[in-house]
Short mmCIF file of C-alpha atoms in Angstrom, two decimals:
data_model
loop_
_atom_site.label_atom_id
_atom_site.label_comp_id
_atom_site.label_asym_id
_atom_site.label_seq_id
_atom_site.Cartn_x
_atom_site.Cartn_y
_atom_site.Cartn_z
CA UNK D 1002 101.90 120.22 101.33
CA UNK D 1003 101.10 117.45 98.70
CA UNK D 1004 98.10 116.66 97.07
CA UNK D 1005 98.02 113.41 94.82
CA UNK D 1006 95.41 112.67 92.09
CA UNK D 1007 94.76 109.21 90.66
CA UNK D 1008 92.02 106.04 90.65
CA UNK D 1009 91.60 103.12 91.36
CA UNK D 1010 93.24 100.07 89.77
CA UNK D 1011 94.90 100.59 86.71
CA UNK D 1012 93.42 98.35 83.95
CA UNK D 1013 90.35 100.22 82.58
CA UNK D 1014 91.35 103.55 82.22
CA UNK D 1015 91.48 103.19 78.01
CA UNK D 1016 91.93 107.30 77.58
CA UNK D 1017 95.34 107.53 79.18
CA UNK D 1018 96.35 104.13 77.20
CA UNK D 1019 97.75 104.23 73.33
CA UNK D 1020 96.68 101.58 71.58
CA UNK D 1021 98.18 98.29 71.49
CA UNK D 1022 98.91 98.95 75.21
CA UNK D 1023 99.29 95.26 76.41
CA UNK D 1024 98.05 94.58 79.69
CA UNK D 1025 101.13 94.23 81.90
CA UNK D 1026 102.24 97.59 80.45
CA UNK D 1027 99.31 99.73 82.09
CA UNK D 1028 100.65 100.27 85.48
CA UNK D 1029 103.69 102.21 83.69
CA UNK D 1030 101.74 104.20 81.39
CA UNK D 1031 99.50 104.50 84.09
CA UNK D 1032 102.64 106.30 85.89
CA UNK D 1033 103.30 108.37 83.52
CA UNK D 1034 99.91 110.24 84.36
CA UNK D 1035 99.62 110.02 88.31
CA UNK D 1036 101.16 110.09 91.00
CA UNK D 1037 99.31 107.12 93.37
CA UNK D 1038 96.97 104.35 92.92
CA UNK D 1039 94.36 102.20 94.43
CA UNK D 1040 95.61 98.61 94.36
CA UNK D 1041 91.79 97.07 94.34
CA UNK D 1042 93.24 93.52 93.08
CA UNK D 1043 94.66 93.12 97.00
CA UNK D 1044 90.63 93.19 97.89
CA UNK D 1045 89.87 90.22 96.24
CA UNK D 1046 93.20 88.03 97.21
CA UNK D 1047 96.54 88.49 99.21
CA UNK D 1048 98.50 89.33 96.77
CA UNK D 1049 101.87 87.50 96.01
CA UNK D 1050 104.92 89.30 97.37
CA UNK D 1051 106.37 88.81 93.51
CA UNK D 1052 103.40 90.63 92.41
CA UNK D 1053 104.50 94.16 94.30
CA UNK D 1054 107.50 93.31 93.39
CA UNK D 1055 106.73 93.76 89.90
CA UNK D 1056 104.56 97.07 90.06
CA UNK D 1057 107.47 98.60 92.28
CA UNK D 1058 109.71 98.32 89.07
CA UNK D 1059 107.38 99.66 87.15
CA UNK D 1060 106.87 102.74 88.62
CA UNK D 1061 109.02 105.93 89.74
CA UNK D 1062 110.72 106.75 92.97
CA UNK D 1063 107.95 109.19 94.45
CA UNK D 1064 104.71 107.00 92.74
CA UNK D 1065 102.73 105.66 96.21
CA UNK D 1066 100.00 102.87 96.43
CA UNK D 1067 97.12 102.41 98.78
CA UNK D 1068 96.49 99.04 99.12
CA UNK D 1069 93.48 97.80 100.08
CA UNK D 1070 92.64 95.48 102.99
CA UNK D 1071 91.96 91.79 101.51
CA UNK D 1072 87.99 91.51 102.09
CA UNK D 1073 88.27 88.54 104.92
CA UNK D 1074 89.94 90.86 107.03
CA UNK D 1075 87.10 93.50 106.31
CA UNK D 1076 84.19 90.94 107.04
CA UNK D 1077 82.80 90.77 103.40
CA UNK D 1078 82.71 86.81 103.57
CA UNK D 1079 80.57 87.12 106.39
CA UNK D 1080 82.67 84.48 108.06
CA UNK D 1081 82.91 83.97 111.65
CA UNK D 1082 86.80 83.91 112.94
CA UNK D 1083 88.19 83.93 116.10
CA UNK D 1084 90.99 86.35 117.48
CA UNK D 1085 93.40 83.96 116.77
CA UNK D 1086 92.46 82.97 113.06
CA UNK D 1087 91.90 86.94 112.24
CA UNK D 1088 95.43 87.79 113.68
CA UNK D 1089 96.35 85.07 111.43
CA UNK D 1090 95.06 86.69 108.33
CA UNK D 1091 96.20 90.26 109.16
CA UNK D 1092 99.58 88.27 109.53
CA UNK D 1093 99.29 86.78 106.04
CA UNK D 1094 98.19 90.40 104.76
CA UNK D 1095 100.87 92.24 106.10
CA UNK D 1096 103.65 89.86 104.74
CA UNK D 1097 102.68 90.20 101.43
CA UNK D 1098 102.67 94.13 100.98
CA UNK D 1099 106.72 94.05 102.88
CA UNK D 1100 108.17 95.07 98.73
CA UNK D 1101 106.30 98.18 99.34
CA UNK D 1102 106.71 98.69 102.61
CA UNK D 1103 110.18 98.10 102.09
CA UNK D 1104 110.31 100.60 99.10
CA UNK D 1105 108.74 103.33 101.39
CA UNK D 1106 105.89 103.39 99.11
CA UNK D 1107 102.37 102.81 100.98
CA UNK D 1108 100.52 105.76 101.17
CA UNK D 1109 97.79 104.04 103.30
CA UNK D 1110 96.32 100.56 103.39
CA UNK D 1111 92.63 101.32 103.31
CA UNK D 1112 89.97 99.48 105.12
CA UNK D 1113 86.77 99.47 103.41
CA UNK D 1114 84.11 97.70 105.55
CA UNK D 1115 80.72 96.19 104.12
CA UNK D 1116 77.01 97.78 104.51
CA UNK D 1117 76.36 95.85 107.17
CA UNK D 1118 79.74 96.93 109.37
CA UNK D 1119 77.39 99.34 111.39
CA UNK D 1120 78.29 101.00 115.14
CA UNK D 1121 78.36 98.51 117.73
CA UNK D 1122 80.65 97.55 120.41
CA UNK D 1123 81.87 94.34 118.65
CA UNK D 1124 82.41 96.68 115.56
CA UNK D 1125 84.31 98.99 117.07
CA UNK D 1126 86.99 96.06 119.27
CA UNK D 1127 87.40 94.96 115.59
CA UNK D 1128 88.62 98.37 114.70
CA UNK D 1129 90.88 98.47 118.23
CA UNK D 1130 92.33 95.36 117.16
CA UNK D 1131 93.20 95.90 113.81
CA UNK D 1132 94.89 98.87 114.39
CA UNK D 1133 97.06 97.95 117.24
CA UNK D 1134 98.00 94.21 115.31
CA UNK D 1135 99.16 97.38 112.06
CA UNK D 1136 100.36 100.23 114.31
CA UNK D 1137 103.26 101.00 112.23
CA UNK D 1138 101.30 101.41 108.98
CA UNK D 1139 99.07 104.47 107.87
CA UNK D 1140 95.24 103.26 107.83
CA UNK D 1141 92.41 104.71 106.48
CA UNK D 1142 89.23 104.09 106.92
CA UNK D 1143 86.04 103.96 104.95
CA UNK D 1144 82.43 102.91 106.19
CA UNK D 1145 79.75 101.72 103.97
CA UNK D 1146 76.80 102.01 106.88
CA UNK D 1147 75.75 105.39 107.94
CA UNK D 1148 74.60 104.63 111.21
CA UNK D 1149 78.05 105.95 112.31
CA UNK D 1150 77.85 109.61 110.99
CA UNK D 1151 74.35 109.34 113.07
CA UNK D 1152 74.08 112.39 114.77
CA UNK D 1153 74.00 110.81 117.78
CA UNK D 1154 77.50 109.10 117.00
CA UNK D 1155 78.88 111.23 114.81
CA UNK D 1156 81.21 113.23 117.13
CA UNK D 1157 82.26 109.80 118.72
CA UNK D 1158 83.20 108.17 115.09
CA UNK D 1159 85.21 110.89 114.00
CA UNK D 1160 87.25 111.33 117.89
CA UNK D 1161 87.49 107.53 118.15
CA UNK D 1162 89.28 107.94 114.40
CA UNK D 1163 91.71 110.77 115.61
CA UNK D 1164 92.51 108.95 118.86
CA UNK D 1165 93.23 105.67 116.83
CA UNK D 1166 95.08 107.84 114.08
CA UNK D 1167 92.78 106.34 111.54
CA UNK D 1168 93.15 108.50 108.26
CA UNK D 1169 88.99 109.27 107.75
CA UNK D 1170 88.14 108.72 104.29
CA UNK D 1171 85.85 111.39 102.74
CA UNK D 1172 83.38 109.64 100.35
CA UNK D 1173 81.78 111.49 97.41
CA UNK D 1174 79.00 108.86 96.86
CA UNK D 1175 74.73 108.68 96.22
CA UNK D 1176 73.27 109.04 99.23
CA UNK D 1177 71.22 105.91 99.09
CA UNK D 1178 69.73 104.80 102.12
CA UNK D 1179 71.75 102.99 105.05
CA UNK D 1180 74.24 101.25 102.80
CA UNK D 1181 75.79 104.92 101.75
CA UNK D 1182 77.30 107.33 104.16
CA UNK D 1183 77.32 111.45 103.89
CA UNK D 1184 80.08 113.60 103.24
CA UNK D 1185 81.75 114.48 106.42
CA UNK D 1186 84.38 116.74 105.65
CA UNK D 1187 86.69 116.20 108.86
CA UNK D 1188 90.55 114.92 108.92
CA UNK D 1189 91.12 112.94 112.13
CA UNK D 1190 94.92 111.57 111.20
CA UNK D 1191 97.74 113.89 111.56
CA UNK D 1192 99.16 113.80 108.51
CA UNK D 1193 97.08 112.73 105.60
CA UNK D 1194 93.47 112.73 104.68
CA UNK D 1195 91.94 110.41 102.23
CA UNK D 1196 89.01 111.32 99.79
CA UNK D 1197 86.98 108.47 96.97
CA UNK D 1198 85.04 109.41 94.48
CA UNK D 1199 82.21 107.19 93.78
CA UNK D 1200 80.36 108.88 91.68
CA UNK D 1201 76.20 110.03 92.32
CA UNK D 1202 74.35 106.98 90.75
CA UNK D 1203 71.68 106.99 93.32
CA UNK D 1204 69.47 104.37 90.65
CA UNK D 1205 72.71 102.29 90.33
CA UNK D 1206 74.08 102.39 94.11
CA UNK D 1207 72.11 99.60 95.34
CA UNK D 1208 71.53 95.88 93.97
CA UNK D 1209 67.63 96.11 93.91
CA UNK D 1210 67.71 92.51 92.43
CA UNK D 1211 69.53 93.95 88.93
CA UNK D 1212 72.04 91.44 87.31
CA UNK D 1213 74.15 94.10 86.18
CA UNK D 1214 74.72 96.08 89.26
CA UNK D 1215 78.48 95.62 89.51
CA UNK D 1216 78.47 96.80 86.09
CA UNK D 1217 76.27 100.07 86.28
CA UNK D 1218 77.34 101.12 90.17
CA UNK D 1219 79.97 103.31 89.69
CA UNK D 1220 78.61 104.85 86.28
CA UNK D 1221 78.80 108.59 86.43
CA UNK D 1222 80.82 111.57 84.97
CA UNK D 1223 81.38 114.46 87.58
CA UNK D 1224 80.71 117.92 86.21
CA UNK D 1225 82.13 120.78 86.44
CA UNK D 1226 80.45 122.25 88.86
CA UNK D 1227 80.60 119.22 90.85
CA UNK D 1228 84.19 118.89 90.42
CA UNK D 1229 85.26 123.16 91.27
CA UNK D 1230 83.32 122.74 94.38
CA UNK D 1231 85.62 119.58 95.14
CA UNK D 1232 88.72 121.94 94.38
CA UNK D 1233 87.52 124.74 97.04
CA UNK D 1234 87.10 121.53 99.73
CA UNK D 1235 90.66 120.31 98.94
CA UNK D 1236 91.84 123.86 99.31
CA UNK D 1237 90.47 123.60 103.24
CA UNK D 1238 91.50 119.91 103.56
CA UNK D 1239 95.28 120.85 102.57
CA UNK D 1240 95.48 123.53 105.47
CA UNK D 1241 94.28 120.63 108.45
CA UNK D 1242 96.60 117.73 106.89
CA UNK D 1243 100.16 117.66 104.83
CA UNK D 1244 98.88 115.21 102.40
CA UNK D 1245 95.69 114.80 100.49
CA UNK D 1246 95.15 111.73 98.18
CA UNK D 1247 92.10 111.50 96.33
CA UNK D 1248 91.29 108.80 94.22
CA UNK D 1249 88.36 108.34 91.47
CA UNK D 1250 86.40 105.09 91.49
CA UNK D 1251 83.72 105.83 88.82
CA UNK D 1252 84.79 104.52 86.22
CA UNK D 1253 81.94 101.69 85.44
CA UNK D 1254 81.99 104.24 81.93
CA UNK D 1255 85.54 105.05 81.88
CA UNK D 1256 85.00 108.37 83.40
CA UNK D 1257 87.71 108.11 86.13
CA UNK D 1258 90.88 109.13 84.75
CA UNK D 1259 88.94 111.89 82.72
CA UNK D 1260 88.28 113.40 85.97
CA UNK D 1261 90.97 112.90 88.10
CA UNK D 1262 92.42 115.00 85.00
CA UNK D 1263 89.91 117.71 85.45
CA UNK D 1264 90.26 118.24 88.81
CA UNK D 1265 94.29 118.03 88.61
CA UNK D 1266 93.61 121.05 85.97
CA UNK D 1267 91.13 123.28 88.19
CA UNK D 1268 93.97 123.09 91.11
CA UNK D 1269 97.11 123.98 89.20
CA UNK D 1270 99.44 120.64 89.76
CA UNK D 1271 101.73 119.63 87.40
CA UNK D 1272 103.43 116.43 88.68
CA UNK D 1273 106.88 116.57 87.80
CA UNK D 1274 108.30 112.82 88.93
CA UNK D 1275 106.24 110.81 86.99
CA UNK D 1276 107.12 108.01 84.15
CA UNK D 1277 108.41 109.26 81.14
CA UNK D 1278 105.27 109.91 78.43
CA UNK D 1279 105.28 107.71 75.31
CA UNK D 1280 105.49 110.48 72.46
CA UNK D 1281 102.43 110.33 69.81
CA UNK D 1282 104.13 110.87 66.59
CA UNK D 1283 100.81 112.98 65.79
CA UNK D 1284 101.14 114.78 68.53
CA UNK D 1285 103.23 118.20 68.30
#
């Protein structure tokens, strides 16, 4: 059984980074704290191949990424494509990640769709589709619309998941209307179960016609409270699934790594195959 902690991305986490730490040092340091990481950059572009490349040599043997799905393939452009031009893209996608594929180092790619991805029969072809054109790679899953934890779907959504082997992602996140889904505690993939932590900003979740939204979104600091009942739901999660990932995404205040921290405290792991730590001469 394996449970990895970490976050997402790796360039704003200042309180596991000494000073001076120049930016294409991060992802190192950044291993020499956690186990797995969120690559968010592969959201906004396909990534270069040269750029895994890179982050494979700076990281250890057992470190893992999920790598999320470039956001043309998720529908975020609001673009209309046809069969041909999206099998194109996933094409495109999949080429770039082969360095880590190679290395044996995806944990999952993770499809995050849009607010507006709700539960419909086109929706749900798009789903077939993409997971037969990736069979060989672990996918997980993540909806932004709630109409598919409905009651009246819910059952569906989550045996549609298990009979697709999508890995379910389990969302800690405001519940803020249709463009935020619940917490449905259920693993549908046979070997590893995903959880994000967004953070409870219910006043920052949506845009509501603020300029800073981007900024303020994700801007919250799990208690601990909020954080031990987290530890008793990973304790049932780890006896369904052999591998539980969780990964912190609230970090609009640098409150991520922090966290992730915390909760690697309250459940006893001590990662062993990490980076080596930079010594603080201060430090004794």
């Amino acid at each position: 059984m394996t449970i990895k902690i970490g976050v997402t991305g790796w360039g704003d986490h200042a309180s596991i980074y000494p000073d001076q730490t120049r930016p294409d040092e991060k992802l190192s340091v950044y291993a020499s704290h956690f186990p797995v990481v969120e690559v968010d950059t592969a959201f906004y572009a396909i990534q270069p191949r040269t750029h895994y490349e890179k982050w494979l040599n700076q990281t250890p043997n057992n470190f893992t990424f999920v790598i999320k799905a470039f956001q043309q393939l998720t529908g975020h452009d609001r673009q209309t494509r046809t069969v041909q031009e999206a099998r194109d893209l996933v094409k495109a996608y999949e080429e770039s990640i082969q360095p880590v594929v190679e290395a044996g180092k995806v944990q999952s790619l993770l499809f995050q769709f849009p607010p507006w991805f709700d539960v419909r029969k086109e929706h749900i072809q798009k789903l077939r589709l993409i997971r037969e054109w990736l069979e060989p790679y672990p996918l997980a899953l993540e909806f932004r619309n709630q109409t598919w934890f409905h009651k009246k779907y819910r059952r569906q959504t989550l045996d549609f998941m298990k009979d697709y082997e999508w890995i379910h992602t389990i969302c800690d996140e405001p519940q803020a209307g249709e463009g935020s889904v619940p917490l449905v505690e259920a693993t549908t993939h046979p070997t590893q179960s995903l959880v994000r932590f967004h953070g409870r900003n219910i006043h920052g979740w949506n845009k509501n016609g603020r300029k800073d939204w981007r900024k303020v979104r994700f801007l919250y600091r799990y208690n601990e409270e909020e954080l031990r009942e987290w530890a008793e739901r990973v304790k049932r999660l780890k006896k369904e699934t052999k591998e539980v990932t969780l990964l912190f995404n609230n970090n609009s205040g640098g409150d991520a790594a922090d966290n992730a921290k915390q909760l690697q405290e309250m459940l006893n792991i001590e990662y062993t195959d990490l980076n080596p730590r930079q010594m603080d001469l201060f430090q004794f």
